[in-house]
Structure formats: structure tokens, C-alpha cells
Amino acid sequence: MSILLTPARIGTVEIKNRIVMPSMTTRTADSEGLVTDASLAYYAARARGGTGLITVEMAAPERAGRHRRRELGIYDDRFLPGLTRLTAEIQRHGAKASIQLGHGGGHTRVDICGEMPIAPSPIPHPVYEVTFETIVPQEMSHARIAETTAAFAAAAWRARRAGFDCVEIHAAHGYLISQFHAPFENRRIDEYGGSLENRARFGLEVLRAVKTAIGDMPVIYRLSVEDYFAGGLPWNEGKQIAIWAADAGADALHISAGHYRSLPTAHVMIPPMAMPDAPFLDFASDVKKAVRVPVIAVGRLGDPAIATAAVGDGKADFVALGRTLIAEPQWVEKLARGEPARRCLACNTCVDEMRGGAGIGCVVNGAAGRELLFADAKPPQDERIAVVGAGPAGLTYASLVADRNSVTVFEKDQQAGGSFRLAGKAPLFQGVEADEISLAQYIDSLVAACLHKGVNIKYSADVTASPQLLAPFDRIVIATGSRYRLGLGPIVRGALSFGIGRWPGLGAFLMRANMRDWLYHRARLPTAERFRALARPGQRVVVIGDAARPGKSKPAIASAFQAALLQPCGPDA
């Protein structure tokens, strides 16, 4: 058995395995912050998939701390019925439930929280929430600090009443407690500013107040130990705060890094694909050597081998998988079965689109954030299915229907992936620096999942030259992608292969909005009709991905989910 599947304790609570889902805002709450059926379905999917501890998204202890619209609420008793339903749903599927108590501080706006934002010092804060605005918060008085501390304690007590097993205090990533830690954001000259001991004081007072309010209920302290900008919290000070938090009663430490002001970009705190795996693991390891409470590591740990080594080598007691569990809710179950899991791209689309106002979603998991839509999935059964094209859409479809059908994938090239493999040679993938390795690993994970389920993948198989290959099948799924107009395909592929997308100046030109729209949409044509003509009477034809409508990867893969699990009516789709 993998060490990741062994139980471990945080305070008084035993967790069935070492996998933690960290807090990530979903926007599945309603406009008031109340739990919805979509919230229940989203978290239930991750609990049902075997995750040991589910940390519900950041909820502010008071209205002034709300940092997102449709953010989950806990600052008033009226939220208790929904939160109680949420904990019961998570626990019903065998997971423990935690909730992150986080305060936006200076990283919010009046139009979001309805009150004047507060912070340790009145310095400008750039705030992006659908739109961008720079605000200057109000400096917290001693009385306001005491009020906010009491609000954290009251919110923790509500969490206990709602049935949560743990609470997590958010002291990371540029939110209120983190703002007290950073000298650039904390210009105070009283006992809450200046020395490290003073800058750490507010967060530790919150921790002690929460512990007093909820008794033996475990408290996790999530901390950025390195802010990655001049004037931010440096690593040596971050480590010391972690040690103080353990001494102050934290039952576990969740060790992260990064801040909204991080350089070269705020993406550092949610490491994108161009960053290496496990960039924060050594921080967790060093903290673990200095404390006697469990340590949770986070940040690009979705490779099972890396996660296993993190715990097996004693660098952490738990691993937190955020984007990984958005991409693959069944990650733990598949690890236990020895089944390849769908791999997260680390493209940050989930986070970036959410910050732009959308509900949580995922490029590679078309069901993420739409669990209610797929609650009554009806995949085909007992059919012989031919999938033409081994790009992301075709492989996704094949992997989703393989359990109950005989599936063959035909690919004219000698490897899977299609033009998706070239996407790593572009300057950007979605909104982050593109990385060939990450995209190739994702394709390889899809191939491995298909093979594990018995899908037959035939390479160098051109069905237009040998249409008889499709004759034995009941259903033909066309996933052949698109083609460029005016014969530009070889030129575009050759240019990307040669690396011109990374050339200074040219790369910036290619990434302009109008050029991206041309490259992804207007310059490409669907290919379905050419292949639709190969079908024989009685064969059902389904068209997915760019073969139906050229565009980006997310809608292409989403169409595969819908075609596989939500079969349309009629003989043709």
C-alpha cells in the first residue's frame, strides 16, 4: 500500500489518508454566500473520490473580509444551515471536513464586501476581482484588531456548530494576516509592526483566540513562508513564524509560499506549468524538522511518485492537491486501484477564470464545477465505438466510455496528441508560459488511462485511405481536429516546431488578442464533414472538439465530456 493511503492524525481527528484538498474559491455559493446544490455536488465529488480531508474554500469571519463575489459565508448564523448540509455531505462520503477562515484585509473593495476595507497600514492595494482597481484601506486601530480577532473566534465556533472536523486559519498569500507579516504592507510603529515578533502578533492572537473558542477541535495554520518580493516576508522569518504558530497551539502547519505582489508574477503562489514540480516542498521539509505537529505540503504535488516521496521521505505528513483534484476528483481512488489519473496541466485556467468572474472550471475536466449537470450521466453501453483522432478530445472520450464498451482509437500519426503537443512551443498556454513537458505528460496520462481500460489505439491508421476500418463499429466519434485555411497548416506547425513563437518581439505579436483569436478560431476550419461521409447506414456519428468547431482546448475537451456522458437525442450529433 502507498504510504499516501495510510491514516494519520491532526490533533484529535484521524484522517483516512494523507491527501488534503486545500481551499480554492469556487463561486458555487449564491450572491449572499449561502451554500447551493452546486457547492454540495462539487465537494461531494472530491470526497467520493477518496480525498482524506476536504478544506472548504476561504470564508471571511466578518463582512469586511469578503474578497470575492459569491464567496462562501460564515460571518453570521444564517449561514449555518447550508454549512451543516455541506459538512454532512462531505462526511457522508468518508472524508473529514475543514473550512478555511480567511480575511481579505486590504485585498478587497467596497463594491465586494460592502464596507471600507481594513489593513495593518493604509497603503495602496491592487485588487483584481472581475475588474481591476487600486484601493487604499483603512488602518486598523487597536479596537478594530480586537474586533477582527473576536470575529475569527466566532466564525470558528460556527464552524464547530456546523459539524466541521477542523478549521484552517489563512495566514498566506497577501490576505490580512499575511499583510501584517510583510514589512512593505505593515508600516505600523506600535506592538503590531516593526520587529518580526510584532508583525506575527496579530496572526498568533487570532490562532490563540480560535483555539480558546473551539476547545479540542483541531486548528490548521496555513502560512506563506516566502513572499518572493522585496518588502515581503522572507523565508527565514516565515520559518520562525511557523515555529511560533506550532508553539501557540496550531495542530498542523500548512506550508505554502507566494503573495499577490510576488515577482515576476502572482502566479508564483499557484505554481504554473513552467515552474518545476514541488517548488515549496523544501520549505515544508525544513519546517517539519523544527516542529512537533504535522506538516502539510502544497504546490504541484500531483504526480503520485512525487507525492509519495514527499511523505515517504519524511518531508511532509500530508500533501495538499488543489488543481490536481479539480482535474481529477478520483485521484485517490485511482491511486489505490493502480489506475492512471487525469493529469493537471498547471495552466491556472481554473484560478484565472474564477478571478475573472466565472465559476470554477478546468481545461481537462469538463465536469468540474458542473457536477450537477453530470449527476445522471448516461454513457453508451455495450457498443463497438471507433474514435477517429487521438488528440485530447478523442482520448478523453475514449477514456470516459471505455468501461462499458469496446473502444478503438484510430490515429493517422505515429503518436497521440495531435496539434496539442505543439501548443507547448507557443509563448503562452491559456494565460501562463507554455511548457512542452506538462502538455506531453497530460497526453501520456490520457493514453495510459485508455490502455488501462482496454482501449485499442491504432497508430498510423488513416481511415480516409482505408474506410473499411470503420465498418465493424456501431458508433463513430469524429475527433479529427481542425485544419488551417489556405494550406497554412504546414507553415504554422513548422514555425512552432522551429521555435519562432519564443522569439523576442514575435512571440508578443502572436499573443496579441486579435492574433490569438485568428490562430485559434478564424484561421481554422472544422474537418468533420470529410469523415462523416465515411459512415455507413445505421452507424451513429458523433462529432467532438475542433472537428465540430475550432477553438481552444477547454471547449474541445468539454465537448468530449458532454458527448460521452450526456448523449444527445437523435441518430446523429
XYZ file of C-alpha atoms in Angstrom:
573
model
C 0.000 0.000 0.000
C 1.185 3.500 -0.803
C 2.083 5.495 2.282
C -0.290 8.151 0.925
C -3.176 5.781 1.671
C -2.270 5.260 5.333
C -4.163 7.120 8.069
C -2.701 9.976 10.102
C -3.924 12.391 12.746
C -4.287 16.137 13.012
C -4.928 16.821 16.655
C -7.912 14.758 17.787
C -9.037 13.889 14.251
C -7.893 10.800 12.359
C -7.825 11.238 8.587
C -8.040 8.115 6.473
C -5.170 9.051 4.160
C -2.539 11.712 3.584
C -4.374 13.658 0.867
C -5.759 17.098 1.672
C -7.837 19.220 -0.645
C -6.784 22.827 0.024
C -9.095 25.797 -0.104
C -9.862 27.170 -3.588
C -12.694 29.626 -4.246
C -15.338 28.077 -6.494
C -18.061 30.746 -6.818
C -20.622 27.989 -6.325
C -22.144 29.887 -3.376
C -25.022 32.254 -4.137
C -24.695 36.025 -4.164
C -25.173 36.160 -0.390
C -22.597 33.449 0.306
C -25.063 30.664 1.035
C -24.289 27.050 0.156
C -26.016 25.826 -3.021
C -26.668 22.408 -4.515
C -23.733 23.108 -6.843
C -21.492 23.571 -3.794
C -22.622 20.243 -2.382
C -22.065 18.418 -5.658
C -18.611 19.907 -6.220
C -17.228 18.960 -2.819
C -19.031 15.618 -2.724
C -17.280 14.584 -5.948
C -13.860 15.094 -4.319
C -14.930 13.338 -1.107
C -16.418 10.438 -3.077
C -13.133 10.157 -4.957
C -11.298 9.231 -1.761
C -9.771 12.506 -0.532
C -8.995 12.322 3.180
C -9.537 15.936 4.253
C -11.621 18.408 2.255
C -10.895 22.053 3.066
C -13.860 24.182 2.093
C -12.988 27.424 0.392
C -11.989 30.651 2.131
C -14.819 32.157 4.162
C -14.422 35.551 5.808
C -15.056 35.867 9.559
C -16.650 39.303 9.023
C -18.230 41.147 6.097
C -15.240 43.466 5.687
C -13.090 40.442 4.905
C -15.085 39.170 1.900
C -12.702 39.246 -1.075
C -14.812 37.670 -3.851
C -18.378 37.845 -5.037
C -20.229 34.586 -4.392
C -17.713 33.777 -1.669
C -18.871 31.259 0.931
C -20.155 32.935 4.108
C -19.584 32.106 7.770
C -19.722 35.531 9.444
C -23.358 35.155 10.540
C -25.545 32.389 11.978
C -27.765 32.481 8.890
C -25.062 30.545 7.051
C -25.228 27.614 9.494
C -27.975 25.523 7.816
C -26.122 25.443 4.497
C -22.741 24.809 6.090
C -24.263 21.971 8.117
C -25.581 20.398 4.917
C -22.135 20.796 3.359
C -20.239 19.092 6.172
C -22.754 16.252 6.250
C -22.367 15.696 2.513
C -18.567 15.627 2.711
C -18.558 13.303 5.717
C -21.191 11.031 4.168
C -18.614 10.051 1.561
C -15.917 9.241 4.111
C -13.866 12.443 4.158
C -13.216 14.815 7.016
C -14.300 18.418 6.548
C -12.417 21.626 7.283
C -13.114 25.245 6.421
C -10.608 27.997 5.785
C -11.181 31.184 7.747
C -9.611 33.961 5.705
C -9.893 37.730 5.751
C -9.189 39.788 2.634
C -7.881 42.746 4.609
C -6.610 45.299 2.100
C -7.142 42.848 -0.741
C -10.817 43.609 -1.300
C -13.063 46.550 -2.243
C -16.182 48.320 -1.004
C -18.154 47.029 -4.005
C -17.309 43.450 -2.957
C -17.577 43.455 0.823
C -19.883 46.440 1.336
C -17.596 48.066 3.903
C -14.386 50.043 3.971
C -11.501 47.548 3.602
C -9.118 47.352 6.541
C -5.418 46.528 6.749
C -2.419 46.969 9.026
C -1.450 50.154 7.164
C -3.155 52.427 4.586
C -1.010 51.627 1.570
C -2.341 51.050 -1.971
C -3.505 47.521 -2.799
C -4.076 46.414 -6.396
C -7.269 44.342 -6.343
C -8.457 42.247 -9.276
C -11.949 40.866 -8.910
C -13.542 40.743 -12.370
C -12.252 44.300 -12.838
C -9.003 45.874 -11.671
C -8.863 48.673 -9.133
C -6.300 50.029 -6.682
C -7.683 50.789 -3.228
C -6.272 52.326 -0.066
C -7.625 50.507 3.002
C -8.220 51.944 6.431
C -5.542 51.317 9.055
C -6.798 49.075 11.846
C -6.984 50.608 15.289
C -6.340 48.515 18.390
C -10.080 48.260 18.887
C -10.553 47.112 15.268
C -7.824 44.488 15.683
C -9.615 43.160 18.758
C -12.940 43.149 16.886
C -11.497 41.180 13.971
C -9.782 38.717 16.317
C -13.104 38.105 18.046
C -14.768 37.641 14.659
C -12.292 34.863 13.785
C -13.122 33.119 17.075
C -16.871 33.451 16.489
C -16.539 32.095 12.943
C -14.568 29.118 14.243
C -17.319 28.428 16.750
C -19.859 28.485 13.925
C -17.689 26.002 12.044
C -17.821 23.703 15.035
C -21.592 24.065 15.290
C -21.882 23.260 11.566
C -20.062 19.963 12.109
C -16.655 20.691 10.600
C -13.867 18.453 11.875
C -11.153 21.145 11.663
C -10.699 24.795 10.838
C -7.841 26.401 8.943
C -6.600 29.938 9.583
C -5.433 31.641 6.384
C -2.142 33.437 7.052
C -0.853 33.248 3.478
C -0.840 34.856 0.021
C -1.286 38.525 0.836
C -4.525 38.381 2.807
C -4.953 40.139 6.166
C -2.691 38.097 8.434
C -0.098 37.851 5.658
C -0.319 41.649 5.268
C 0.709 42.027 8.904
C 3.723 39.767 8.214
C 5.068 41.770 5.249
C 7.087 44.923 6.118
C 6.021 46.545 2.829
C 2.374 46.285 3.833
C 2.822 46.757 7.577
C 4.233 50.232 8.341
C 2.981 50.300 11.925
C 5.095 51.632 14.795
C 3.117 50.018 17.623
C 3.285 46.485 19.023
C 1.839 45.101 15.739
C 4.586 46.453 13.492
C 8.346 46.654 13.168
C 10.048 43.556 14.555
C 9.122 40.066 13.367
C 7.655 39.292 16.770
C 5.357 42.307 16.443
C 4.363 41.567 12.827
C 3.494 37.978 13.770
C 1.498 39.052 16.813
C -1.910 39.542 15.153
C -1.963 36.136 13.470
C -0.861 34.358 16.630
C -3.501 36.193 18.662
C -6.101 35.028 16.154
C -4.788 31.462 16.489
C -4.976 31.538 20.293
C -8.461 33.078 20.233
C -9.717 30.401 17.852
C -8.183 27.638 19.967
C -9.881 29.045 23.062
C -13.241 29.260 21.257
C -13.374 25.718 19.909
C -11.529 23.665 22.509
C -10.092 20.392 21.245
C -11.220 20.922 17.635
C -8.020 20.896 15.512
C -6.752 24.155 14.016
C -4.519 24.232 10.933
C -2.368 27.296 10.260
C -1.754 27.955 6.558
C 1.270 30.168 6.129
C 3.250 31.695 3.270
C 6.840 31.337 4.463
C 8.334 33.234 1.492
C 6.599 36.109 -0.295
C 9.029 36.463 -3.245
C 9.189 40.263 -3.362
C 11.278 42.974 -1.741
C 9.477 44.009 1.414
C 7.621 40.736 1.665
C 8.117 38.044 4.285
C 11.469 36.308 3.678
C 11.982 32.583 4.246
C 13.987 32.820 7.445
C 11.229 34.888 9.061
C 8.482 32.709 7.631
C 10.042 29.634 9.182
C 10.202 31.359 12.557
C 6.509 32.283 12.396
C 5.706 28.642 11.602
C 7.577 27.553 14.720
C 5.780 30.161 16.820
C 2.416 29.025 15.417
C 3.131 25.441 16.447
C 4.095 26.657 19.928
C 0.900 28.747 20.085
C -1.289 25.687 19.595
C -1.621 25.017 15.870
C -2.424 21.335 15.411
C -0.898 21.306 11.917
C 1.003 23.691 9.667
C 0.118 24.112 6.007
C 3.281 25.462 4.391
C 2.884 27.494 1.225
C 4.627 30.457 -0.414
C 3.864 33.407 -2.645
C 1.841 36.603 -2.437
C -0.244 38.807 -4.722
C 2.802 41.048 -5.032
C 5.222 38.197 -5.848
C 7.719 38.657 -8.646
C 7.875 38.005 -11.512
C 4.126 37.336 -11.189
C 1.484 36.485 -8.606
C 1.164 33.116 -10.343
C 4.090 32.054 -8.150
C 1.697 31.286 -5.295
C -0.151 28.837 -7.556
C 2.860 27.466 -9.443
C 2.146 27.328 -13.196
C 3.397 24.728 -15.664
C 6.741 26.411 -16.381
C 7.716 26.114 -12.709
C 9.164 22.807 -11.515
C 7.155 20.258 -9.566
C 7.075 20.637 -5.779
C 8.632 24.138 -5.591
C 7.634 24.630 -1.937
C 8.392 21.137 -0.648
C 11.789 22.007 0.799
C 10.158 24.779 2.838
C 7.749 22.225 4.324
C 10.596 19.807 4.961
C 12.653 22.371 6.856
C 9.676 23.422 8.959
C 8.865 19.790 9.741
C 12.346 19.324 11.213
C 11.692 22.207 13.610
C 8.183 21.398 14.914
C 6.304 18.518 16.512
C 2.988 18.912 14.727
C 2.021 17.519 11.316
C 3.080 19.489 8.255
C 1.032 19.753 5.058
C 2.980 20.409 1.851
C 1.381 22.076 -1.177
C 2.261 23.172 -4.713
C 2.482 20.961 -7.827
C 2.479 17.641 -5.983
C 0.018 15.884 -8.299
C 2.495 13.333 -9.655
C 1.858 10.262 -7.449
C 5.583 9.463 -7.325
C 6.447 12.963 -6.099
C 3.612 12.995 -3.560
C 4.578 9.549 -2.285
C 8.209 10.557 -1.898
C 7.225 13.741 -0.056
C 5.572 11.706 2.688
C 7.757 8.616 2.432
C 10.963 10.623 2.778
C 9.632 12.434 5.816
C 9.417 15.865 4.206
C 5.710 16.212 4.996
C 2.935 14.336 6.762
C 0.226 15.263 4.251
C 0.155 16.587 0.682
C -2.408 19.134 -0.465
C -3.670 18.708 -4.024
C -5.725 21.670 -5.234
C -5.755 21.931 -9.019
C -4.983 18.201 -9.180
C -8.317 17.368 -7.529
C -10.169 19.818 -9.751
C -8.751 17.989 -12.757
C -9.199 14.519 -11.267
C -11.655 14.156 -8.346
C -10.925 10.405 -8.230
C -7.158 10.856 -7.831
C -7.032 8.941 -4.536
C -9.299 6.125 -5.686
C -7.270 5.703 -8.856
C -4.042 5.640 -6.867
C -5.491 2.853 -4.729
C -6.533 0.875 -7.831
C -3.243 1.454 -9.631
C -5.112 3.306 -12.369
C -3.586 6.283 -14.207
C -5.241 9.573 -13.212
C -6.112 12.517 -15.439
C -3.215 14.918 -15.059
C -3.496 18.609 -14.190
C -1.765 20.887 -16.696
C -0.920 23.587 -14.117
C -2.276 26.080 -16.661
C -4.108 28.033 -13.910
C -7.215 28.404 -16.037
C -9.281 27.320 -13.024
C -7.929 30.199 -10.945
C -7.651 32.851 -13.636
C -11.172 32.367 -14.975
C -12.541 32.375 -11.425
C -10.813 35.699 -10.743
C -12.433 36.979 -13.923
C -15.872 36.176 -12.521
C -16.542 32.638 -13.751
C -17.388 29.655 -11.601
C -14.683 27.077 -11.042
C -13.799 25.067 -14.140
C -10.973 23.082 -15.685
C -9.419 22.652 -19.120
C -9.018 18.884 -18.793
C -12.103 18.079 -16.681
C -15.263 19.208 -18.405
C -17.335 18.202 -15.372
C -15.503 20.430 -12.874
C -17.909 22.966 -11.425
C -20.715 21.339 -13.432
C -21.180 18.232 -11.312
C -24.951 18.697 -11.164
C -25.143 18.604 -14.958
C -23.394 15.223 -14.976
C -25.181 13.787 -11.931
C -27.294 11.496 -14.118
C -24.637 10.596 -16.667
C -25.742 8.085 -19.273
C -22.730 6.910 -21.273
C -23.280 4.450 -24.117
C -23.243 0.780 -23.187
C -22.359 -2.440 -24.980
C -21.340 -0.704 -28.191
C -18.389 -1.008 -30.518
C -17.062 2.545 -30.718
C -14.479 3.935 -33.126
C -12.819 7.217 -32.170
C -11.067 8.895 -35.088
C -8.262 11.090 -33.752
C -6.048 10.690 -30.683
C -5.919 14.316 -29.589
C -7.132 15.431 -26.148
C -10.823 15.318 -27.105
C -10.656 11.874 -28.696
C -8.627 10.317 -25.895
C -10.861 11.922 -23.274
C -13.971 10.498 -24.910
C -12.390 7.061 -25.201
C -11.340 7.023 -21.539
C -14.809 8.051 -20.372
C -16.756 5.364 -22.273
C -14.243 2.504 -22.183
C -15.621 0.782 -19.073
C -18.824 -0.403 -20.733
C -17.908 -0.526 -24.397
C -15.350 -1.885 -26.837
C -13.380 1.163 -27.976
C -10.784 1.573 -30.714
C -8.948 4.833 -31.405
C -7.585 5.425 -34.906
C -4.736 7.925 -35.220
C -3.073 8.700 -38.549
C 0.178 9.866 -36.892
C 2.669 7.702 -35.031
C 1.894 9.213 -31.646
C -1.088 10.649 -29.782
C -1.681 14.290 -29.016
C -2.135 15.875 -32.424
C -1.519 19.606 -32.558
C -1.847 19.793 -28.774
C 1.804 18.779 -28.470
C 2.752 21.854 -30.494
C 0.917 24.110 -28.039
C 3.853 23.799 -25.672
C 6.051 25.578 -28.210
C 3.854 28.688 -28.198
C 4.702 31.593 -25.863
C 1.606 31.056 -23.734
C -0.842 28.288 -22.970
C -4.026 29.874 -21.678
C -2.543 32.708 -19.616
C 0.743 31.216 -18.448
C 4.104 30.476 -20.016
C 3.715 27.316 -22.073
C 5.665 24.195 -21.162
C 6.017 21.252 -23.548
C 6.681 18.729 -20.803
C 3.466 19.479 -18.921
C 1.330 19.137 -22.044
C 3.097 15.954 -23.139
C 2.668 14.411 -19.678
C -1.042 15.123 -19.844
C -1.363 13.376 -23.205
C 0.679 10.448 -21.907
C -1.639 10.193 -18.887
C -4.661 10.010 -21.193
C -3.028 7.309 -23.301
C -2.154 5.345 -20.154
C -5.724 5.665 -18.845
C -7.136 4.423 -22.154
C -4.781 1.458 -22.292
C -5.524 0.591 -18.669
C -9.223 0.381 -19.576
C -8.615 -1.811 -22.601
C -8.896 0.789 -25.350
C -7.194 -0.340 -28.551
C -5.134 2.526 -30.013
C -4.074 2.052 -33.634
C -1.382 4.452 -34.845
C -0.528 5.197 -38.490
C -4.147 4.345 -39.276
C -5.637 6.653 -41.898
C -9.346 5.851 -42.101
C -9.795 8.037 -45.183
C -7.405 5.760 -47.069
C -8.909 2.608 -45.506
C -12.570 3.382 -44.698
C -13.258 -0.311 -44.198
C -11.551 0.059 -40.791
C -14.733 1.729 -39.547
C -17.133 -0.892 -40.860
C -17.458 -3.059 -37.695
C -18.477 -0.237 -35.350
C -21.842 0.886 -34.015
C -20.706 4.427 -33.269
C -18.105 6.617 -34.942
C -16.743 9.540 -32.938
C -15.020 12.144 -35.089
C -12.264 13.869 -33.120
C -10.046 14.839 -36.029
C -9.425 18.432 -35.009
C -9.315 21.292 -37.475
C -7.262 22.396 -40.435
C -5.820 25.778 -41.324
C -7.250 27.746 -44.212
C -5.291 28.283 -47.431
C -2.939 25.403 -46.716
C -1.271 27.263 -43.852
C -1.154 24.194 -41.577
C 2.362 23.026 -42.506
C 3.660 26.592 -42.222
C 2.167 27.111 -38.745
C 3.335 23.712 -37.496
C 6.798 24.219 -38.942
C 7.117 27.682 -37.436
C 6.101 26.469 -33.987
C 8.408 23.452 -34.215
C 11.251 25.772 -35.143
C 10.543 27.815 -32.028
C 9.676 31.179 -33.541
C 6.851 31.583 -31.054
C 9.500 32.227 -28.406
C 11.459 34.783 -30.414
C 11.606 38.241 -28.785
C 9.036 40.557 -30.292
C 7.420 37.925 -32.498
C 6.121 35.979 -29.517
C 4.486 39.115 -28.129
C 2.901 39.792 -31.521
C 1.494 36.276 -31.754
C 0.000 36.564 -28.269
C -1.977 39.708 -29.023
C -5.695 39.117 -28.535
C -6.568 39.536 -32.202
C -3.779 37.191 -33.311
C -4.764 34.551 -30.775
C -8.361 34.790 -31.973
C -7.193 34.341 -35.565
C -4.878 31.424 -34.782
C -7.400 29.554 -32.647
C -10.657 30.365 -34.399
C -10.858 32.347 -37.621
C -7.905 30.742 -39.423
C -9.088 27.189 -38.806
C -11.852 25.088 -40.316
C -13.621 22.008 -38.929
C -12.838 18.649 -40.509
C -15.941 16.656 -39.584
C -17.668 16.556 -42.960
C -14.791 14.751 -44.638
C -15.030 11.946 -42.091
C -18.781 11.951 -41.640
C -19.055 10.738 -45.240
C -17.214 7.531 -44.267
C -20.063 6.337 -42.044
C -22.359 3.606 -43.277
C -26.134 3.453 -42.802
C -27.012 2.521 -39.218
C -23.797 3.815 -37.718
C -24.237 6.644 -35.241
C -21.887 9.587 -35.822
C -20.756 11.951 -33.046
C -18.529 14.982 -33.680
C -16.472 16.498 -30.883
C -13.765 19.079 -30.312
C -12.255 21.171 -33.083
C -13.673 18.804 -35.675
C -17.027 20.438 -34.917
C -15.936 23.980 -34.040
C -12.321 25.153 -33.936
C -11.280 26.858 -30.732
C -9.242 26.392 -27.585
C -8.635 23.204 -25.636
C -11.166 23.770 -22.871
C -14.338 23.751 -25.019
C -12.937 20.934 -27.140
C -12.414 18.674 -24.133
C -15.699 19.790 -22.567
C -17.481 18.634 -25.709
C -15.950 15.185 -25.222
C -17.376 15.011 -21.691
C -20.799 16.032 -22.889
C -20.813 13.636 -25.838
C -19.604 10.737 -23.682
C -21.784 11.267 -20.618
C -24.771 13.302 -21.835
C -25.772 11.592 -25.046
C -27.883 13.818 -27.295
C -31.093 12.510 -28.775
C -31.343 11.525 -32.408
C -29.222 9.399 -34.730
C -26.509 11.991 -35.324
C -24.711 14.672 -33.289
